[in-house]
Coordinates of C-alpha atoms and ligand atoms in Angstrom, one line a residue:
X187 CA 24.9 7.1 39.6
X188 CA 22.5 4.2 40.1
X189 CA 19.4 6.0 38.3
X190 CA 22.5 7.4 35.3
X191 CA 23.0 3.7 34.6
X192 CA 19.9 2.5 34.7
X193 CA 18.8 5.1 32.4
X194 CA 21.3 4.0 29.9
X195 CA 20.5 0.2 30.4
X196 CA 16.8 1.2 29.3
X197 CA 18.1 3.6 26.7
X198 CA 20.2 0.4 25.3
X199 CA 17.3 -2.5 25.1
X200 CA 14.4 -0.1 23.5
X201 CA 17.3 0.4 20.8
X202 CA 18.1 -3.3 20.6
X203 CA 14.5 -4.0 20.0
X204 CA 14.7 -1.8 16.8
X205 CA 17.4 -3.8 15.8
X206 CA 16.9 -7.0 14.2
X207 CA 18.6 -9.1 11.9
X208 CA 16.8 -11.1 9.5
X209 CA 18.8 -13.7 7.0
X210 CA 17.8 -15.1 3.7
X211 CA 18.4 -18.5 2.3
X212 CA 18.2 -18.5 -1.7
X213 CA 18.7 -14.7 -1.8
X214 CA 20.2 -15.3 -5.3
X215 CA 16.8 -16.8 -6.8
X216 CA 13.6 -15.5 -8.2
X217 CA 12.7 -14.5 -5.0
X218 CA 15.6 -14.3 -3.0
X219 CA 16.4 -11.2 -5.0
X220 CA 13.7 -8.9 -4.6
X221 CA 12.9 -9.9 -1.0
X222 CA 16.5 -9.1 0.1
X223 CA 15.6 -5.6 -1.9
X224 CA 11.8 -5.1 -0.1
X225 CA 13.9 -6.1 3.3
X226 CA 17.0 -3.7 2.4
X227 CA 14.4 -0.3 2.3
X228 CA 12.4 -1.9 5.5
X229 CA 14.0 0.0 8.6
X230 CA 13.2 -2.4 11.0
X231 CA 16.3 -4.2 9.6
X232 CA 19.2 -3.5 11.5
X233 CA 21.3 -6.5 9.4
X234 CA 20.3 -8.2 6.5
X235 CA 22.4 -11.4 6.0
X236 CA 22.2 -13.1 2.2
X237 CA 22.8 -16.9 1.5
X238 CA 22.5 -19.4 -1.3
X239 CA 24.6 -22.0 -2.9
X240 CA 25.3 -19.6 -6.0
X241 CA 25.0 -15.8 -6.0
X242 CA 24.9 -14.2 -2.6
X243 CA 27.5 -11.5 -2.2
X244 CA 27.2 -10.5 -5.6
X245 CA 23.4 -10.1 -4.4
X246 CA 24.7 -8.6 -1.5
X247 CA 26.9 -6.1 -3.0
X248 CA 24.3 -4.8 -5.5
X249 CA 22.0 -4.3 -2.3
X250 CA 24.1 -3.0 -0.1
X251 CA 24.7 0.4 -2.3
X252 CA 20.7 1.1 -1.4
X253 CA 21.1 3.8 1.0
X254 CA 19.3 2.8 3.9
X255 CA 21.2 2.2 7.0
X256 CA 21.5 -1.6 7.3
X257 CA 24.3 -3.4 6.6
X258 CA 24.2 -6.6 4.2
X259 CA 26.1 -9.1 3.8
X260 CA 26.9 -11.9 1.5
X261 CA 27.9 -15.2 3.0
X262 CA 30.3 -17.7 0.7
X263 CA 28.5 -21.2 0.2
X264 CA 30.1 -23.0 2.8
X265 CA 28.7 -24.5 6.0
X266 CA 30.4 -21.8 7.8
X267 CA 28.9 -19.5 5.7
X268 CA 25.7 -20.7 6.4
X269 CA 26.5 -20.6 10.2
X270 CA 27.6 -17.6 9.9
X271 CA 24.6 -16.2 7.7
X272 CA 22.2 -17.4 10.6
X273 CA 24.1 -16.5 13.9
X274 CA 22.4 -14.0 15.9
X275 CA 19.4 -14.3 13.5
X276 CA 15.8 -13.0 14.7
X277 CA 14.1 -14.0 11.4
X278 CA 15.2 -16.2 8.9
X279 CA 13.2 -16.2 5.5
X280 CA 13.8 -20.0 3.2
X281 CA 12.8 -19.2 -1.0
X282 CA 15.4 -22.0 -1.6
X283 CA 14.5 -24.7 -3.6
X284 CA 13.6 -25.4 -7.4
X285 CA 10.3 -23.5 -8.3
X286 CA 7.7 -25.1 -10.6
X287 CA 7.1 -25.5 -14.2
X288 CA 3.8 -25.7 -16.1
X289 CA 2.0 -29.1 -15.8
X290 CA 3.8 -29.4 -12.1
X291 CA 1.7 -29.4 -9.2
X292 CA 3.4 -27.9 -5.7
X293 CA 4.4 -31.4 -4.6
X294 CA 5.8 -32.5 -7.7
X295 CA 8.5 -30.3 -6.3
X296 CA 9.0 -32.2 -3.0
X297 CA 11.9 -34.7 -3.9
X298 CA 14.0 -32.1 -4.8
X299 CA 13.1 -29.5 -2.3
X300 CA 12.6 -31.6 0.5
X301 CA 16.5 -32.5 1.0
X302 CA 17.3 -28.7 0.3
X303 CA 14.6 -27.6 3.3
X304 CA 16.3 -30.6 5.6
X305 CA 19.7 -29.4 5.3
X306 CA 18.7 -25.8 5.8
X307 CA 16.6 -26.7 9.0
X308 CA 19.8 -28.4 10.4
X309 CA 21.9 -25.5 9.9
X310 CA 18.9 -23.3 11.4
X311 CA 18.3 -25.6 14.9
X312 CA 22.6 -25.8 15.2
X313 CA 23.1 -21.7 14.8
X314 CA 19.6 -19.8 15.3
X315 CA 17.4 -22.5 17.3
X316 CA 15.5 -19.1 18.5
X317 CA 14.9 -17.8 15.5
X318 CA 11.4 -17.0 13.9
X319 CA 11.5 -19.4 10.5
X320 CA 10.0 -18.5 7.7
X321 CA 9.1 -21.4 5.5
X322 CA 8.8 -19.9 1.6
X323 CA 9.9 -23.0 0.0
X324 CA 7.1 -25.5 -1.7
X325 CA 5.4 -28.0 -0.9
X326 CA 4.8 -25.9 1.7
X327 CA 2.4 -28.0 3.4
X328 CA 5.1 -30.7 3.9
X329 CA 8.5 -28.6 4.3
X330 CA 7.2 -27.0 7.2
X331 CA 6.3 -30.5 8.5
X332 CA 10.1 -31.4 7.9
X333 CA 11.5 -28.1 9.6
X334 CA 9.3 -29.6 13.0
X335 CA 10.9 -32.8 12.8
X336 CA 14.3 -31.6 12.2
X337 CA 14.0 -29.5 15.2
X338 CA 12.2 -32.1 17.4
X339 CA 15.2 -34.5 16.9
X340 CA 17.7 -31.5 17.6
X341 CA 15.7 -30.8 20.7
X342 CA 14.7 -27.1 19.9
X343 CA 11.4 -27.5 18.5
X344 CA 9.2 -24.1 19.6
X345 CA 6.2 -24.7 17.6
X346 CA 5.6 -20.7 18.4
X347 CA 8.6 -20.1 16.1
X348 CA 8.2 -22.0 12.8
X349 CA 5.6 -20.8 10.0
X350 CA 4.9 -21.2 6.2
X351 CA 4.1 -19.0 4.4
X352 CA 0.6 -18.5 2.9
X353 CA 0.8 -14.7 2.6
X354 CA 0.1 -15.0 -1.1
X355 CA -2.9 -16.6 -1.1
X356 CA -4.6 -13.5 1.1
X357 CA -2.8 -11.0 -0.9
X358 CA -3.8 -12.6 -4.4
X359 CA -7.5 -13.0 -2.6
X360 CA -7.8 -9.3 -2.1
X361 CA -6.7 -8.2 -5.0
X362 CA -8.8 -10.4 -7.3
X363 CA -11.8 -9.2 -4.8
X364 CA -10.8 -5.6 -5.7
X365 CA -10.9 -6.6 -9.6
X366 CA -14.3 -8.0 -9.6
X367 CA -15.9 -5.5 -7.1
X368 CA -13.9 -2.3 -8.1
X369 CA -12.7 -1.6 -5.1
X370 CA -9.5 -0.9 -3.3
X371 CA -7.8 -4.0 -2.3
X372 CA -6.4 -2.1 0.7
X373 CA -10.4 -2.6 2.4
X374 CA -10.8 -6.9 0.9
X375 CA -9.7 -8.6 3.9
X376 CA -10.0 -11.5 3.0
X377 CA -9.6 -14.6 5.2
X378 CA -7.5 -17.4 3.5
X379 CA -7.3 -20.8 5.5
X380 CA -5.6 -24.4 5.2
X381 CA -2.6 -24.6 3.7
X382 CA -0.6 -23.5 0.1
X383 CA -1.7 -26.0 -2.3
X384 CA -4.8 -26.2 -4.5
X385 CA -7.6 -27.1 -2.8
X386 CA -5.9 -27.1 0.4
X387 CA -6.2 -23.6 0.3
X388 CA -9.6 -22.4 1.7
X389 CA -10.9 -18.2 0.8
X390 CA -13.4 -17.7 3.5
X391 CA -15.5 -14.8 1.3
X392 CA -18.4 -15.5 3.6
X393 CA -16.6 -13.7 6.2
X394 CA -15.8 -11.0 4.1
X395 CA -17.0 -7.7 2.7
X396 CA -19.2 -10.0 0.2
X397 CA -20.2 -12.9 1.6
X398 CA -22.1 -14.2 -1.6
X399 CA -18.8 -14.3 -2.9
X400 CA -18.6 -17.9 -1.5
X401 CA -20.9 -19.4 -4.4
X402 CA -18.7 -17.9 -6.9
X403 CA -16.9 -21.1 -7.7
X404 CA -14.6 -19.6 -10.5
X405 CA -14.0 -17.2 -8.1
X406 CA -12.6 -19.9 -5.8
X407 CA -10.9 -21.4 -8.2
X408 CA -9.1 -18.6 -9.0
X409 CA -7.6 -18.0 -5.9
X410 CA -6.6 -21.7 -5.2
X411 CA -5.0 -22.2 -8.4
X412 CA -3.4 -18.2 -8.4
X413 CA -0.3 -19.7 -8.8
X414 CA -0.9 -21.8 -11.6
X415 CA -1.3 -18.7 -13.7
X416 CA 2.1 -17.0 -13.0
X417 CA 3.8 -20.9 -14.1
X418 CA 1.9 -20.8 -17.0
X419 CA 2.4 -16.9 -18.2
X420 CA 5.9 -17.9 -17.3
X421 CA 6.2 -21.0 -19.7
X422 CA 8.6 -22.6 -17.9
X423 CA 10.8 -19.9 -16.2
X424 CA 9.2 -20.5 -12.9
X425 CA 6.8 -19.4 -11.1
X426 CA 5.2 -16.4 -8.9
X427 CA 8.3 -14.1 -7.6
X428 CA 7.7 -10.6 -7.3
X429 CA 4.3 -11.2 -5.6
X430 CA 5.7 -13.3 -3.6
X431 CA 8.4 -11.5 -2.3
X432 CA 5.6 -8.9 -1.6
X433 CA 3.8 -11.4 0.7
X434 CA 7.1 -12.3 2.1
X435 CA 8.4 -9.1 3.0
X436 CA 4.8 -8.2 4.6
X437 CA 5.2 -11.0 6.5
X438 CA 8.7 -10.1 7.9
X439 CA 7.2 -7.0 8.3
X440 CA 4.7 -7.7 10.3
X441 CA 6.8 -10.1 12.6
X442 CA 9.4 -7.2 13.4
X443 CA 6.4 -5.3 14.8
X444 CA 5.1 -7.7 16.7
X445 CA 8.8 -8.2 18.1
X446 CA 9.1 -3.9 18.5
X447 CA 6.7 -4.3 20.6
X448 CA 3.6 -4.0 18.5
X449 CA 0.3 -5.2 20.2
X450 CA -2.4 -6.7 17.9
X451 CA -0.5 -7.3 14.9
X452 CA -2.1 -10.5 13.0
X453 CA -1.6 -12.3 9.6
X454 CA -2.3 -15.7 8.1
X455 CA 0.4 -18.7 8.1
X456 CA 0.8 -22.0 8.1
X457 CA 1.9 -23.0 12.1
X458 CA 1.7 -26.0 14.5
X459 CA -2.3 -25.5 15.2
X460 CA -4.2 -27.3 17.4
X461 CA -7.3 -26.6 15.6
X462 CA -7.6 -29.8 13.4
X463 CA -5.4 -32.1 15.8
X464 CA -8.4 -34.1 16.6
X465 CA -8.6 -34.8 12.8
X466 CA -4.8 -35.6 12.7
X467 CA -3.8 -32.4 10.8
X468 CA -1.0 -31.1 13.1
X469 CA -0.1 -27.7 10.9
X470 CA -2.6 -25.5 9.8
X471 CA -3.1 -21.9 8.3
X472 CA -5.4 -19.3 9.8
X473 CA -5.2 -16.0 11.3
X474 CA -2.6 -15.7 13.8
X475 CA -1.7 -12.9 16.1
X476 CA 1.9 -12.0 16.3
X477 CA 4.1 -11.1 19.3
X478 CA 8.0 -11.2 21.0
X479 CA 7.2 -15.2 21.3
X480 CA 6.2 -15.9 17.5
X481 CA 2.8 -17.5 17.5
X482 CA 0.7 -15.4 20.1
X483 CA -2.3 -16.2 19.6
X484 CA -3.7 -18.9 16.6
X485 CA -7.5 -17.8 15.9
X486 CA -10.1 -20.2 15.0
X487 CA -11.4 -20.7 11.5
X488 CA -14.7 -19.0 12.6
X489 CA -18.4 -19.1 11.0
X490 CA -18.2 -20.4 7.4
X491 CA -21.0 -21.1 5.7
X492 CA -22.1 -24.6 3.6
X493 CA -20.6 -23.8 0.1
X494 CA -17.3 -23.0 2.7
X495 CA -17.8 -26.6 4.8
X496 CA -17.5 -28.4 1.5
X497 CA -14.2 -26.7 0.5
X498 CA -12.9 -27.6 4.2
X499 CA -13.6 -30.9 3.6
X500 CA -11.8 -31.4 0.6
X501 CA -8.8 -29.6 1.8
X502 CA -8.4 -32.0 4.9
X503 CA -7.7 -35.1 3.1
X504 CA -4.6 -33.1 0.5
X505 CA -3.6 -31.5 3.7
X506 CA -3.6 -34.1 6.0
X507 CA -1.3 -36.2 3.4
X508 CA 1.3 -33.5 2.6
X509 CA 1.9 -33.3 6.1
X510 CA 2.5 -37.0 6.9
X511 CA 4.5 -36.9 3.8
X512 CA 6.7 -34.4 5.0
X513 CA 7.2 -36.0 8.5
X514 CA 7.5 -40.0 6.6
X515 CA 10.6 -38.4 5.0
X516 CA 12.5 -37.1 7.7
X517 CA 11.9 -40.3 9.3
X518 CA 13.3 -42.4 6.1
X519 CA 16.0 -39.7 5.1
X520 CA 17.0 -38.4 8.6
X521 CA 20.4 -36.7 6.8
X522 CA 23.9 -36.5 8.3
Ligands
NAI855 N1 5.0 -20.0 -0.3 C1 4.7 -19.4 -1.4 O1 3.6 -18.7 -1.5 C2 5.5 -19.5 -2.7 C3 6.6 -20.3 -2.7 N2 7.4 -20.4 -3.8 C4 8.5 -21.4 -3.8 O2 9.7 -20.7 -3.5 C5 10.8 -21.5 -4.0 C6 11.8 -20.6 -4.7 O3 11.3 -20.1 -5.9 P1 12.2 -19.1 -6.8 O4 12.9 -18.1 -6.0 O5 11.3 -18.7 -7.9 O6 13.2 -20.2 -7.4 P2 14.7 -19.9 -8.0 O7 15.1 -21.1 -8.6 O8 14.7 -18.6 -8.8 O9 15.5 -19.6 -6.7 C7 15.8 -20.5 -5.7 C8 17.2 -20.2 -5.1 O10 17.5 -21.2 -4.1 C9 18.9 -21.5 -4.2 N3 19.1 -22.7 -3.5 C10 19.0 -24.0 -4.0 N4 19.4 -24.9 -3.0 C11 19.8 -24.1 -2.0 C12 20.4 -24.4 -0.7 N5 20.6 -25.7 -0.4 N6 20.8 -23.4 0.1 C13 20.6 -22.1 -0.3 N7 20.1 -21.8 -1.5 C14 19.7 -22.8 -2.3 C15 19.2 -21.5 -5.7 O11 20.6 -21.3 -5.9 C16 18.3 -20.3 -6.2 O12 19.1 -19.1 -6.2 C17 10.2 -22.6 -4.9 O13 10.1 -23.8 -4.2 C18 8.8 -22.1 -5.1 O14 7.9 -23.1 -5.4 C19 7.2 -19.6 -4.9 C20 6.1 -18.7 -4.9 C21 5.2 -18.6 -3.8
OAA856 O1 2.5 -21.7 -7.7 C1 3.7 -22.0 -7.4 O2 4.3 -23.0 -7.6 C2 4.3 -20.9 -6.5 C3 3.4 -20.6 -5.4 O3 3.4 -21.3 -4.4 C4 2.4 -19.6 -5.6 O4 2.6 -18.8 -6.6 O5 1.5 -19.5 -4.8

């Protein structure tokens, strides 16, 4: 009898451990669309749970004839909604927010998106303070900044549990490898650090399969500016989207792994890092191993060599100033 139950209490939480449910907030946008798509044929989903201000169960509905075995559901644009969208939440995934148009850098964007990331936080630290949080949204290097501080006031801060994501920037970085070398992108690891802007993001090629690569500055270039060129093919209908709900949905990916019970499972994002903490840069992207917790393990940058150094250096000023701009506003614009 004792064993019998047992048994079935075992049987009960390896199941619940296959059973997640991740939410979306924008699923109605650019990206919101095709990520609730890429996260509707994933099978680690158990629940997929669509919000936004406009759009979501119509997004939902269209979805939710895929036929794979999750449910989906579209939540009305109230705050109970919302709530409701988040409770019982193991990931949620943020794309809300206006995307850019061409001459606009990434933190042109931040007085309107900054007040869209707040409010969403709030909601996040009242209904799913455990959740993992996926910060999509740009300026990234300052709304992840804000989600801290809205969950350091609240009280449910885990720095283990909050990351932006900079999946892009590795993905775009192996693929544009790949082009030049004629290769298969599937073996161009490459190592992206800092954060998601410009030069605040960092390609470490010297750690690579071609470590000359570093002194190819257009090279570089390419891959800090990668999103530039999706704005300007775009002409003012926004920006990356289908990439990016690529990188976002590899990201997911890899976090219901590491939460399944997956040893070993590392990508790059933007976290609470003590690497640069010294220098006053509280958030940081590097590699970053993945497991039940969230944040694991955060690896150090590693060897770079001088061309590298130099891009570092410029990267820590930008960074440095997103993030206290991010923080400066919750402080001035604390919300309701
Ligand atoms: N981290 C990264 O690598 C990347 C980030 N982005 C960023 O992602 C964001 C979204 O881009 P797109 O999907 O192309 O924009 P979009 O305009 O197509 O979609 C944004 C969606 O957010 C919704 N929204 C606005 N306020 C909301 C709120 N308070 N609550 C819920 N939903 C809300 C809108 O209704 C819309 O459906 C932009 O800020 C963009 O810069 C874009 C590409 C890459
Ligand atoms: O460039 C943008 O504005 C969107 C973005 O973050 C990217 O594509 O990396």
């Amino acid at each position: 009898m004792f064993m019998a139950s047992r048994i079935q209490r075992r049987a009960f939480s390896v199941s619940a451990r296959n059973l997640s449910k991740v939410t979306v907030l924008g699923a109605a946008g650019g990206i919101g669309q095709p990520l609730s798509l890429l996260l509707k044929l994933n099978p680690r989903v158990s629940e997929l749970a669509l919000y936004d201000i406009r759009g979501a169960p119509g997004v939902a509905a269209d979805v939710s004839h895929v036929n794979t075995k999750s449910t989906v559901t579209g939540y009305e644009a109230t705050p109970s909604g919302l709530a409701n969208a988040l409770k019982g939440s193991e990931i949620v995934l943020i794309p809300a927010g206006v995307p850019r148009k061409p001459g606009m850098t990434r933190d042109d964007l931040f007085n309107t998106n900054a007040s869209i990331v707040r409010d969403l936080a709030k909601a996040c630290a009242e209904s799913c303070p455990d959740a993992n949080i996926l910060v999509i949204s740009n300026p990234v290097n300052s709304t992840v900044p804000i989600v801290a501080e809205i969950f350091k006031a609240r009280g449910v801060y885990n720095p283990k549990r909050l990351f932006g994501v900079t999946t892009l920037d590795v993905v775009r970085a192996s693929r544009f490898v790949s082009e030049l070398k004629k290769t298969d992108p599937a073996d161009e690891n490459i190592v992206v650090v800092g954060g998601h802007s410009g030069v605040t993001i960092v390609p470490l090629f010297s750690q690579s399969n071609h470590p000359e690569l570093s002194s190819n500055a257009e090279l570089v270039n390419r891959v800090q500016f990668g999103g530039d060129e999706v704005v300007k093919a775009k002409d003012g209908a926004g920006s990356a989207t289908l990439s990016m709900a690529m990188a976002g949905a590899r990201l997911a990916e890899s976090m219901l792994r590491a939460i399944q019970g997956e040893k070993g499972v590392v990508e790059p994002a933007f976290v609470d890092s003590p690497l640069y903490k010294d220098q006053g840069i509280d958030f940081f992207s590097s590699k970053i191993e993945l497991g039940p917790s969230g944040v694991e393990k955060i690896h150090p940058v590693g060897k770079v060599d001088a061309n590298e150094e130099k891009l570092l250096e410029a990267c820590f000023g930008d960074l440095k100033k997103n993030i206290e701009k991010g923080k400066a506003f919750v402080a001035a614009n604390p919300g309701k």
